[in-house]
Amino acid sequence: MTHTTTLTPEQLEEFGAELDAIRQRIIADLGEADAAYLRKVVKAQRAFEAAGRALFYLPPAWPLAVASLSVSKILDNMEIGHNVMHGQYDWLGDPDYNSRMFEWDNVCPSEQWKYSHNYLHHTYTNILGKDRDIGYGILRMDEEQEWRPYYLGNPLYAFLLMVLFEWGVAAHDLEVDEIVAGNKTWADTKKLHAGLIRKIRNQVLKDYLLFPALTGPLFPLTFAGNATANLIRNIWAFNIIFCGHFPTGVATFAQEDCEEETRGHWYYRQLLGSANITGGKLFHVMTGNLSHQIEHHLFPDLPARRYPEIAAEVRDICRRYGLPYNTGSLSRQLGSVFVKIGRLALPGRGRRRAAQVSPAAEPAVAA
Amino acid sequence: MSIDLAGRVLRSRTVAALASPHGIDRYLKQINPMWAAHEVRARIVSVEREVAVAGHPTVATVTLQPTSTWAGHRAGQHVSVGVEVDGTRRTTRVFSISSPDSHPGDRFTLTIRANPEAGERSVSTFLTERARPGQLVHLSQAEGDFVLPDRMPEHVLLLSGGSGITPVMAMLRSLQRRTHRGRITFLHFAQSPEHTIFGAELAEVARSGHGIDVHVLHPRQGDPYLSPAFLERLVPGYRDVPAWACGPASLIEAARAAYDGSDALRVEYFKPPRVSGTAGGSLTFTRSGVTVPNTGAPVLEQAEAAGLTPEYGCRMGICFSCTARKSDGVTRNILSGETSSLPDDDIRICVSAPDGDCAIDL
């Protein structure tokens, strides 16, 4: 859906200044607590990983081993990898947590992910035709994407993307849909191949050959366990991430609305283009604090552990400017995402579009 | 032997594949910070004051016990030391090693003069005044080619000023340990006897050293300064005597003038960090060799105006695609107003504008 601005340029500027002030305050306050938190999470992740790998030697503990390894991979990819690669901890000056050097336990090379995610997705969030995270070039996730019979498979594609999520993320930069459409050629993606192949080789070698081989006769069990842990991580990450931008009420934008965009408008677009998930502290950690997708999109380079403390203020600012703050429980946000995936499998753009109102005029979706 | 075997296993390709993508060191350090397969770290063993003159920067010798990954050093080399000064942000500085040649895993010492101008994140002030035994520091391997040759010449001149004595003292100590039979002339300039680093040790060497002529001079108290005439008097035909010199810029210039371009002279000096706050000046792109007058606009814009094509993404400071190393000078983040005055700081060039002279690794 397209969005109509309801704030005046002056209001937008004030809105941006208020958010800038939050950002300044947090940056000035960064210090030991943030460093200690990150190191604690990393220590836990390493411990879960070591425990998971070791428990495969005890066949009855197989479910525990899988659970432990799954937690390790989820922490590695979300609270550590995603956030470190955003540069949230570059200020530490620690090469272990530098966005330019960090590599995650995932088949997608960090270098390629940072381009499509940090740059394309975070800069052009929810701008149709610019943000490739709208449907990832596979799904129809917005009415403005023109319907084709291909999209009848929307639910099936979403299911496949969920179970193969890390592979989908790895293939994202190849922009296979653009190749199929004839807008670019396979040769155009050549410079990505070496990095991609190297990363895939390393991940496959570790999870599907070396660690299973180290358990000797238990090879098949360990192999299956590693595959299951990767699958659990895929399903979890997919579900959390789809709740970030696709629940009902999240706005998309037309390219012409975002030309010569001010900082205030950029903040405004980030706010309207994202949605949060409510939950407990442990839940937030396991989502990499992406349950605070709104705060993450407003301040992608602030350490994610700060998002919960900022959230109340952001919400208050939204209330004062009459802007929606989209949040809800996991089941509610996921439910609306699944409904959207199903609904958009079918044509029906014009009718719905006429019924759309500007998100800014809608009441805030309460938690 | 067993340690060696463990090291070989830990550095094997199999272990690298198993520990991918993080690397084995990031697992080992969770168990014990002194365990490493590739990285070099050290524990501070002791910190001893060398010079403590009221109102002047402290000089101290820091003894380090490195991890087994330390490959040893040759006298005259330096090492990068990274410390978390405020317990959080790591800052890295280069210091000369003051102890004689070391073997892999051996203890070694740094002798450091505090640089109070470097501000609250000063590594030298931290190491000389606040560091405690047991604290961990991050190291590089020893670096630098300011070293003595394997085959020693018959006569050498070691020349230093102030805290520049550190690497040449390491050389002197190594030569003493090697029971070098040739002649050594050791010439050092210091502010006063109280300011003289290693003063007592040098006096001892002067008293008992065989074939070592030690001259410690205090030009501010009337002693002669370095000049061709003075050198000629001290070491007749000095231009043919291989020399190693380390010290402040004035000493290096005097030594270069005296040796008149002769390759018998090897020099080493560290540029003190310069803090500049004035607008204008020039912006240098070191890798491209381009220098332009600084307009005060973000570095990315100025680079593009100069015909460079640095990598960039969002152009608004969120995606880190354009991060580049600022080798020198001060930049200001145009969004937050934060300044970066440390050399070798990574900055986002799309939102960083130079404050006066600035050099970027582009």
XYZ file of C-alpha atoms in Angstrom:
729
model
C 0.000 0.000 0.000
C 1.138 3.500 -0.642
C 1.407 6.001 2.079
C 0.322 9.616 2.348
C 2.237 11.901 4.635
C 0.129 13.409 7.347
C 2.857 15.255 9.199
C 3.892 18.689 7.986
C 7.567 19.139 7.040
C 8.066 21.077 10.290
C 6.513 18.294 12.348
C 8.651 15.740 10.541
C 11.729 17.744 11.396
C 10.794 17.952 15.076
C 9.964 14.254 15.079
C 13.411 13.493 13.636
C 15.109 15.779 16.156
C 13.444 13.977 19.057
C 14.656 10.624 17.761
C 18.126 12.047 17.143
C 18.184 13.143 20.781
C 17.504 9.578 21.951
C 20.276 8.350 19.726
C 22.754 10.916 21.072
C 21.918 10.049 24.639
C 22.444 6.324 24.123
C 25.698 6.823 22.233
C 27.041 8.985 25.057
C 26.076 6.282 27.540
C 27.641 3.282 25.745
C 30.187 1.548 27.906
C 31.090 -1.351 30.128
C 27.562 -2.686 30.561
C 27.137 -3.071 26.799
C 30.540 -4.731 26.424
C 29.889 -7.063 29.338
C 26.486 -8.009 27.940
C 27.874 -8.901 24.523
C 30.691 -10.955 26.041
C 28.201 -12.751 28.260
C 26.000 -13.666 25.296
C 29.034 -14.848 23.330
C 30.197 -16.964 26.256
C 26.741 -18.534 26.506
C 26.642 -19.160 22.767
C 30.064 -20.857 22.813
C 28.981 -22.969 25.797
C 25.754 -24.065 24.070
C 27.735 -24.896 20.967
C 30.352 -26.943 22.821
C 27.641 -28.731 24.824
C 25.649 -29.467 21.684
C 28.636 -30.881 19.839
C 29.668 -32.979 22.853
C 26.216 -34.377 23.641
C 26.077 -36.086 20.255
C 28.414 -38.683 21.775
C 25.513 -39.731 24.028
C 22.767 -41.051 21.765
C 19.996 -40.796 24.420
C 20.843 -37.092 24.798
C 20.253 -36.462 21.097
C 17.255 -34.128 21.579
C 19.226 -32.159 24.156
C 22.203 -31.919 21.808
C 19.980 -30.633 19.013
C 18.327 -28.118 21.335
C 21.670 -26.884 22.588
C 23.114 -26.520 19.098
C 19.944 -24.796 17.879
C 20.182 -22.224 20.670
C 23.851 -21.704 19.794
C 23.053 -21.085 16.135
C 20.146 -18.785 16.915
C 22.247 -16.693 19.319
C 25.133 -16.655 16.864
C 23.028 -15.473 13.952
C 20.681 -13.077 15.728
C 21.816 -11.473 18.979
C 25.500 -11.722 18.025
C 25.944 -11.940 14.242
C 23.169 -9.711 12.975
C 23.896 -7.035 15.549
C 27.687 -7.105 15.359
C 27.560 -6.958 11.555
C 25.414 -3.837 11.862
C 28.430 -2.182 13.450
C 26.638 -1.958 16.797
C 29.834 -2.846 18.638
C 32.474 -1.325 16.365
C 33.127 1.293 19.048
C 34.640 -1.436 21.249
C 37.678 -1.511 18.976
C 37.725 -5.287 19.474
C 38.457 -7.154 16.237
C 36.318 -10.068 17.502
C 33.239 -7.856 17.316
C 34.044 -5.593 14.403
C 31.431 -5.411 11.645
C 34.090 -5.599 8.968
C 35.654 -8.758 10.328
C 32.807 -10.753 11.860
C 31.608 -13.922 10.156
C 28.531 -15.846 11.314
C 27.528 -19.506 11.541
C 25.364 -19.322 8.421
C 25.921 -20.198 4.748
C 25.501 -16.566 3.669
C 28.869 -14.736 3.542
C 28.752 -11.754 5.905
C 30.139 -9.454 3.208
C 27.180 -10.116 0.879
C 24.602 -10.010 3.652
C 25.870 -6.623 4.819
C 25.323 -5.162 1.359
C 21.756 -6.337 0.828
C 20.746 -5.959 4.468
C 22.626 -3.019 6.006
C 22.636 -0.967 2.862
C 19.687 -1.860 0.605
C 17.163 -2.977 3.192
C 17.961 -0.513 5.964
C 18.339 2.496 3.686
C 15.375 1.845 1.393
C 13.177 0.071 3.924
C 9.810 -0.824 2.415
C 10.267 1.242 -0.739
C 8.739 -0.856 -3.502
C 11.214 -1.649 -6.232
C 14.168 -0.661 -4.032
C 13.945 -2.811 -0.895
C 14.470 -6.369 -2.054
C 13.384 -7.632 1.361
C 9.755 -7.068 0.279
C 9.065 -10.671 -0.684
C 12.792 -11.371 -1.264
C 12.167 -11.573 -5.015
C 10.166 -14.751 -4.401
C 6.951 -13.830 -2.602
C 4.162 -11.362 -3.106
C 4.048 -9.523 0.202
C 2.439 -6.259 -0.907
C -0.656 -5.396 -2.929
C 1.441 -3.108 -5.094
C 3.443 -6.052 -6.393
C 1.601 -6.905 -9.586
C -0.125 -10.274 -9.411
C 0.989 -13.060 -11.735
C -0.184 -16.690 -11.807
C 3.239 -17.573 -10.339
C 2.076 -16.066 -7.045
C -0.590 -18.794 -6.637
C 2.291 -20.664 -5.049
C 2.860 -17.908 -2.464
C 2.184 -20.140 0.601
C 4.325 -22.939 -0.816
C 7.218 -20.565 -1.570
C 6.947 -19.108 1.913
C 7.083 -22.592 3.426
C 10.128 -23.510 1.359
C 11.833 -20.227 2.225
C 11.171 -20.952 5.897
C 12.789 -24.388 5.956
C 15.644 -23.332 3.693
C 15.986 -19.860 5.188
C 19.791 -19.649 5.462
C 20.066 -20.804 1.835
C 17.513 -18.214 0.814
C 19.509 -15.523 2.589
C 22.689 -16.742 0.871
C 21.021 -16.689 -2.558
C 19.434 -13.284 -1.901
C 22.313 -11.287 -3.363
C 22.352 -13.329 -6.558
C 18.933 -11.762 -7.313
C 17.858 -14.893 -9.160
C 14.444 -13.353 -9.898
C 16.183 -10.564 -11.824
C 18.088 -13.171 -13.813
C 14.874 -15.068 -14.589
C 13.231 -11.800 -15.622
C 16.136 -11.148 -17.974
C 17.169 -7.917 -16.211
C 20.600 -9.270 -15.406
C 22.661 -12.274 -16.368
C 24.273 -15.048 -14.404
C 27.620 -13.574 -15.399
C 26.698 -10.354 -13.540
C 26.738 -12.308 -10.281
C 30.159 -13.769 -10.954
C 32.003 -11.675 -8.408
C 29.823 -13.170 -5.672
C 30.496 -16.801 -6.557
C 33.911 -17.353 -4.972
C 32.860 -15.961 -1.578
C 29.603 -17.864 -1.636
C 31.195 -21.177 -2.562
C 33.906 -20.777 0.083
C 31.399 -20.048 2.821
C 29.055 -22.868 1.818
C 31.977 -25.295 1.646
C 33.151 -24.345 5.147
C 29.685 -24.640 6.665
C 28.875 -27.954 4.964
C 32.271 -29.435 5.778
C 31.862 -28.622 9.459
C 28.215 -29.579 10.039
C 27.783 -32.442 7.592
C 31.177 -34.108 7.440
C 33.728 -33.297 10.156
C 31.607 -33.174 13.303
C 29.577 -36.248 12.279
C 32.820 -38.062 11.431
C 34.258 -37.195 14.842
C 31.423 -39.164 16.454
C 32.449 -42.285 14.532
C 29.642 -44.847 14.311
C 27.163 -42.172 15.391
C 27.799 -40.313 12.120
C 24.211 -40.532 10.832
C 22.758 -39.357 14.158
C 25.127 -36.390 14.402
C 24.523 -35.550 10.752
C 20.775 -35.557 11.319
C 21.192 -33.588 14.534
C 23.208 -30.842 12.870
C 20.692 -30.674 10.031
C 17.862 -30.400 12.550
C 19.615 -27.613 14.455
C 20.091 -25.689 11.219
C 16.426 -26.290 10.375
C 15.228 -25.055 13.772
C 17.366 -21.930 13.419
C 15.918 -21.419 9.900
C 12.320 -21.691 11.062
C 12.867 -19.440 14.070
C 14.728 -16.741 12.142
C 12.179 -16.765 9.306
C 9.252 -16.330 11.659
C 10.826 -13.543 13.678
C 12.002 -11.700 10.606
C 8.666 -11.984 8.804
C 7.023 -10.391 11.833
C 9.311 -7.396 11.387
C 7.881 -5.931 8.203
C 4.910 -7.963 7.006
C 2.168 -7.855 9.672
C -1.044 -5.992 8.869
C -0.743 -2.245 9.217
C 2.883 -1.997 8.116
C 3.249 0.581 5.344
C 5.149 0.427 2.089
C 6.277 3.448 0.119
C 6.549 4.503 -3.496
C 9.938 5.533 -4.843
C 8.686 9.006 -5.799
C 7.606 9.652 -2.181
C 11.110 9.101 -0.941
C 13.134 11.205 -3.341
C 15.069 13.993 -1.648
C 13.994 12.483 1.648
C 14.754 14.371 4.869
C 16.117 12.661 7.951
C 12.747 13.141 9.639
C 10.973 11.402 6.776
C 13.468 8.591 6.832
C 12.720 7.999 10.520
C 8.998 8.246 9.749
C 9.304 5.622 7.012
C 11.337 3.313 9.252
C 8.680 3.583 11.950
C 5.716 2.920 9.659
C 7.575 0.164 7.809
C 8.326 -1.974 10.869
C 6.465 -3.924 13.532
C 7.399 -5.200 16.996
C 6.630 -8.403 18.854
C 5.838 -8.399 22.568
C 7.414 -10.952 24.881
C 9.646 -11.646 27.852
C 13.326 -10.885 28.291
C 14.536 -14.301 27.153
C 12.318 -14.101 24.100
C 13.839 -10.731 23.157
C 17.363 -12.145 23.500
C 16.493 -15.137 21.323
C 15.176 -12.808 18.619
C 18.383 -10.789 18.756
C 16.101 -8.017 20.028
C 14.576 -7.925 16.555
C 11.318 -8.182 18.456
C 12.026 -4.433 18.647
C 12.160 -4.102 14.881
C 10.876 -0.509 15.071
C 13.688 0.628 17.357
C 16.151 -1.408 15.316
C 15.100 0.350 12.125
C 15.248 3.775 13.739
C 18.689 3.103 15.249
C 20.270 0.177 13.378
C 23.758 0.890 14.696
C 22.905 1.137 18.403
C 23.510 -2.039 20.449
C 20.270 -4.012 20.291
C 20.164 -4.574 24.045
C 19.259 -0.890 24.307
C 16.073 -1.220 22.234
C 13.791 -2.315 25.087
C 14.802 0.719 27.179
C 14.225 3.080 24.233
C 10.899 1.518 23.257
C 8.757 3.326 25.822
C 10.100 6.695 24.702
C 9.645 5.926 21.018
C 6.093 4.860 21.730
C 5.436 8.072 23.589
C 6.802 10.136 20.704
C 4.546 8.218 18.290
C 1.531 8.921 20.484
C 2.290 12.634 20.568
C 2.638 12.827 16.786
C -0.402 10.626 16.195
C 1.676 7.948 14.462
C 0.948 4.227 14.729
C 3.287 1.964 16.705
C 2.707 -1.528 15.430
C 3.209 -4.161 18.106
C 1.555 -7.413 19.127
C 2.151 -10.906 20.411
C 4.074 -13.395 18.291
C 0.938 -15.396 17.497
C -0.984 -12.307 16.500
C 1.769 -10.835 14.295
C 2.522 -14.232 12.731
C -1.168 -14.879 12.156
C -1.518 -11.669 10.216
C 1.629 -12.460 8.205
C 0.279 -15.900 7.251
C -3.082 -14.434 6.300
C -1.287 -11.902 4.095
C 0.824 -14.609 2.422
C -2.345 -16.541 1.622
C -4.422 -13.555 0.564
C -1.774 -12.168 -1.783
C -1.490 -15.527 -3.551
C -4.678 -14.427 -5.255
C -5.199 -11.386 -7.441
C -7.213 -8.506 -6.085
C -5.066 -5.482 -5.918
C -7.299 -2.690 -7.210
C -10.254 -3.376 -4.944
C -8.163 -3.562 -1.814
C -6.194 -0.563 -2.724
C -9.323 1.547 -2.931
C -10.205 0.462 0.561
C -6.796 1.389 2.005
C -6.485 4.312 4.280
C -3.264 6.003 5.118
C -1.545 4.175 7.974
C -0.946 7.455 9.729
C -4.664 7.933 10.023
C -5.243 4.449 11.410
C -5.386 4.012 15.154
C -2.246 2.561 16.671
C -2.345 -1.188 16.956
C -2.255 -1.826 20.650
C -0.230 -4.566 22.223
C 57.303 -30.641 23.429
C 53.724 -31.334 24.484
C 52.935 -27.632 24.187
C 54.439 -27.685 20.752
C 52.268 -30.628 19.761
C 49.168 -28.916 21.165
C 50.098 -25.804 19.198
C 50.506 -27.782 16.026
C 47.150 -29.484 16.464
C 45.419 -26.198 17.289
C 46.884 -24.582 14.197
C 45.934 -27.503 11.938
C 43.516 -27.180 9.043
C 41.152 -29.671 10.656
C 40.783 -27.581 13.786
C 40.357 -24.471 11.634
C 37.556 -26.233 9.735
C 35.868 -27.360 12.951
C 36.076 -23.908 14.524
C 34.858 -22.144 11.365
C 33.758 -19.394 11.000
C 34.997 -17.964 14.319
C 38.426 -19.523 14.569
C 39.849 -21.582 17.421
C 41.184 -18.598 19.396
C 37.686 -17.336 20.128
C 36.893 -20.646 21.825
C 40.206 -20.964 23.662
C 39.987 -17.482 25.176
C 36.618 -18.366 26.709
C 38.405 -20.998 28.771
C 41.645 -19.163 29.532
C 42.647 -15.770 28.140
C 46.285 -16.909 27.991
C 45.461 -19.772 25.629
C 45.872 -18.905 21.971
C 46.754 -20.599 18.735
C 47.237 -17.531 16.537
C 46.566 -14.302 18.413
C 49.136 -12.817 20.751
C 48.147 -11.522 24.165
C 50.078 -10.923 27.365
C 49.620 -10.555 31.078
C 51.258 -7.657 32.828
C 53.817 -9.100 35.249
C 55.040 -5.849 36.784
C 55.217 -2.118 36.247
C 58.360 -0.376 37.529
C 58.882 3.380 37.584
C 62.056 4.399 35.744
C 61.677 8.161 35.984
C 59.406 10.054 38.330
C 60.104 13.774 38.221
C 57.301 15.892 39.645
C 55.469 17.781 36.896
C 56.940 15.576 34.156
C 55.466 12.521 32.464
C 56.190 9.225 34.181
C 58.444 6.684 32.520
C 57.909 3.056 33.477
C 59.067 -0.375 32.419
C 56.252 -2.851 31.906
C 57.167 -6.548 32.001
C 54.908 -8.752 29.904
C 54.374 -12.491 29.903
C 53.117 -13.212 26.383
C 51.101 -16.196 25.211
C 53.033 -19.080 23.669
C 52.161 -17.607 20.270
C 54.664 -14.761 20.758
C 57.337 -15.476 18.151
C 60.092 -13.598 19.961
C 61.736 -10.356 18.891
C 65.013 -8.809 17.845
C 66.357 -5.887 19.838
C 65.215 -2.598 18.293
C 61.800 -3.889 17.203
C 58.457 -2.540 18.372
C 55.074 -4.083 19.111
C 51.455 -2.871 18.943
C 49.781 -2.958 22.326
C 45.992 -2.816 22.604
C 44.397 -2.060 25.958
C 40.862 -1.422 27.112
C 41.701 1.856 28.814
C 38.251 2.545 30.274
C 37.483 -1.140 30.567
C 35.618 -1.048 27.274
C 37.047 0.636 24.216
C 40.245 -0.889 22.954
C 42.962 1.484 21.845
C 46.168 0.328 20.232
C 49.548 2.042 20.256
C 53.038 1.058 19.197
C 55.878 0.818 21.737
C 59.528 -0.149 21.469
C 60.729 -3.193 23.321
C 63.456 -2.441 25.883
C 64.599 -5.969 26.718
C 67.233 -7.918 24.749
C 66.323 -10.385 21.963
C 63.605 -12.793 23.082
C 62.718 -16.323 22.077
C 59.168 -17.554 21.406
C 56.971 -17.250 24.488
C 59.669 -15.355 26.485
C 58.918 -12.477 28.793
C 59.931 -9.069 27.515
C 59.716 -5.454 28.646
C 58.420 -2.195 27.236
C 59.717 1.096 28.550
C 57.128 3.780 28.048
C 56.886 7.492 28.671
C 53.342 8.633 29.476
C 51.904 10.970 26.874
C 49.367 13.066 28.780
C 48.413 14.970 25.623
C 46.860 11.815 24.201
C 43.838 12.422 26.443
C 41.842 10.152 28.692
C 42.218 7.174 26.375
C 46.001 7.463 26.415
C 47.493 3.986 26.288
C 50.884 5.197 27.527
C 49.382 6.913 30.588
C 47.339 3.814 31.344
C 50.309 1.458 31.090
C 52.692 3.613 33.112
C 50.332 4.835 35.821
C 47.220 2.692 36.087
C 48.037 -0.792 34.830
C 48.208 -3.537 37.447
C 49.946 -6.921 37.395
C 47.617 -9.583 36.035
C 45.866 -7.334 33.545
C 45.614 -8.535 29.983
C 46.857 -6.655 26.917
C 46.540 -7.485 23.216
C 49.708 -7.636 21.141
C 50.908 -7.865 17.586
C 54.040 -9.829 16.785
C 57.242 -7.797 17.003
C 57.673 -5.600 13.953
C 60.219 -3.288 12.422
C 63.590 -3.517 10.706
C 65.438 -1.167 13.046
C 67.609 -4.083 14.205
C 71.283 -5.015 14.416
C 72.753 -7.213 11.682
C 73.552 -10.856 12.412
C 77.217 -10.203 11.704
C 78.216 -7.306 13.906
C 80.518 -4.600 12.553
C 83.686 -3.948 14.495
C 82.419 -0.643 15.871
C 78.844 0.637 16.236
C 77.345 3.926 17.391
C 74.060 3.824 19.308
C 72.516 7.277 19.465
C 69.350 8.305 21.285
C 67.422 11.146 22.839
C 64.807 11.059 25.626
C 62.509 8.040 25.524
C 64.104 7.097 22.175
C 66.639 5.250 24.312
C 64.300 2.227 24.499
C 65.191 0.339 21.288
C 68.908 1.162 21.444
C 69.006 0.059 25.085
C 67.543 -3.256 23.913
C 70.394 -3.422 21.393
C 73.015 -2.618 24.015
C 71.611 -5.265 26.341
C 71.574 -7.829 23.534
C 75.164 -7.053 22.611
C 76.223 -7.427 26.230
C 74.442 -10.758 26.417
C 75.990 -11.892 23.145
C 79.371 -10.928 24.635
C 80.030 -8.773 21.631
C 83.773 -8.201 21.373
C 83.767 -5.082 19.205
C 83.535 -1.450 20.218
C 80.248 0.241 21.106
C 79.764 3.962 21.475
C 76.537 4.714 23.309
C 75.519 8.362 23.109
C 72.360 9.541 24.834
C 70.818 12.981 25.300
C 68.476 13.640 28.207
C 66.996 16.712 29.895
C 68.804 16.163 33.199
C 70.296 13.294 35.232
C 66.910 12.822 36.954
C 65.210 12.502 33.571
C 67.676 9.918 32.293
C 65.953 6.616 31.645
C 68.129 3.631 32.649
C 70.545 6.137 34.276
C 71.775 3.705 36.925
C 72.237 0.842 34.481
C 74.157 3.099 32.091
C 76.418 4.269 34.929
C 77.098 0.613 35.772
C 77.884 -0.187 32.119
C 80.194 2.859 31.947
C 82.025 1.647 35.031
C 82.453 -2.003 34.150
C 81.630 -2.330 30.449
C 84.338 -3.694 28.217
C 84.718 -1.734 25.023
C 81.522 0.252 25.678
C 81.873 4.028 25.779
C 78.824 5.524 27.430
C 78.151 9.242 27.074
C 75.019 10.684 28.658
C 74.695 14.384 27.912
C 72.333 17.091 29.132
C 72.453 19.948 26.586
C 69.973 21.995 28.651
C 72.526 22.025 31.430
C 75.340 23.162 29.166
C 76.506 19.921 27.547
C 77.118 20.049 23.790
C 74.335 18.952 21.431
C 74.735 16.675 18.451
C 76.841 18.238 15.683
C 79.305 16.921 13.096
C 82.180 18.543 15.004
C 81.109 16.978 18.290
C 80.692 13.557 16.700
C 84.047 13.801 14.990
C 85.683 14.554 18.334
C 83.922 11.611 19.998
C 84.229 9.084 17.172
C 86.872 10.102 14.646
C 85.762 9.108 11.131
C 82.234 8.526 12.471
C 80.649 8.556 8.971
C 82.102 5.087 8.406
C 80.818 3.779 11.740
C 77.377 2.140 11.404
C 74.912 4.020 13.612
C 71.432 3.393 14.980
C 69.550 6.497 16.118
C 66.209 6.918 17.835
C 64.739 10.008 19.420
C 62.753 13.183 18.853
C 62.598 14.780 15.397
C 65.295 17.341 16.291
C 67.788 14.597 17.145
C 66.971 12.603 14.027
C 67.438 15.714 11.881
C 70.775 16.484 13.525
C 71.922 12.886 13.024
C 70.823 12.901 9.387
C 72.651 16.168 8.784
C 75.789 14.796 10.420
C 75.701 11.611 8.360
C 74.808 13.591 5.231
C 72.742 10.865 3.561
C 75.174 8.054 4.347
C 73.448 4.678 4.607
C 75.580 3.889 7.644
C 72.833 5.653 9.640
C 69.553 3.883 10.461
C 66.879 5.884 12.213
C 63.656 5.209 14.027
C 61.214 7.710 15.410
C 57.573 7.830 16.267
C 55.524 10.817 15.315
C 53.696 12.139 18.361
C 49.914 12.260 17.874
C 48.840 15.684 16.752
C 45.555 17.178 17.850
C 44.246 19.842 15.535
C 41.020 21.726 15.847
C 41.248 24.296 13.120
C 39.090 24.257 10.026
C 40.762 24.464 6.619
C 44.038 22.677 6.156
C 44.325 19.846 3.691
C 42.779 16.443 3.219
C 45.109 13.690 2.047
C 43.995 10.401 0.511
C 47.057 8.344 1.310
C 46.509 5.343 -0.952
C 45.663 7.465 -3.988
C 48.344 10.021 -3.200
C 45.859 12.871 -3.662
C 45.791 15.976 -1.445
C 43.033 18.565 -1.646
C 42.217 21.653 0.411
C 39.752 20.627 3.126
C 36.342 22.177 2.434
C 34.827 20.854 5.663
C 32.363 18.626 3.752
C 32.127 14.890 4.577
C 35.198 12.938 3.501
C 33.168 10.880 1.007
C 31.982 13.993 -0.833
C 35.450 15.492 -0.868
C 36.911 12.220 -2.141
C 34.381 12.091 -4.965
C 35.035 15.737 -5.807
C 38.713 14.824 -6.061
C 37.844 12.144 -8.619
C 38.107 9.156 -6.274
C 35.430 6.460 -6.194
C 35.348 5.102 -2.650
C 32.880 2.366 -1.809
C 29.681 3.620 -0.205
C 26.156 2.523 0.597
C 23.487 4.513 2.413
C 25.390 7.843 2.551
C 23.714 8.508 5.879
C 25.852 6.714 8.397
C 23.880 3.551 9.009
C 25.271 0.812 6.813
C 29.049 0.961 7.399
C 29.801 0.215 3.706
C 32.048 3.264 3.421
C 34.063 2.670 6.593
C 37.650 3.718 5.990
C 40.681 4.157 8.143
C 41.638 7.661 9.135
C 45.388 7.550 9.563
C 45.818 11.035 10.952
C 43.910 14.151 11.937
C 40.548 14.916 13.487
C 37.126 14.249 11.989
C 33.713 15.171 13.269
C 30.620 13.009 12.886
C 28.147 15.404 11.275
C 25.170 13.625 12.840
C 26.311 13.314 16.421
C 29.075 15.911 16.629
C 31.421 13.264 18.088
C 35.023 13.803 17.150
C 37.605 11.212 16.305
C 41.108 12.385 17.095
C 42.931 9.077 17.412
C 45.114 8.020 14.527
C 44.134 4.771 12.781
C 40.492 5.106 13.721
C 37.800 3.572 11.508
C 35.331 6.219 10.423
C 32.218 6.253 8.261
C 33.356 8.695 5.600
C 29.828 9.605 4.468
C 29.106 11.318 7.809
C 32.613 12.328 8.890
C 33.958 15.752 8.047
C 37.599 16.676 8.658
C 38.485 19.314 11.223
C 41.644 20.749 9.727
C 44.429 18.570 8.336
C 43.401 14.992 7.868
C 44.691 11.849 6.162
C 42.394 9.020 5.073
C 43.497 5.618 3.843
C 41.709 5.823 0.484
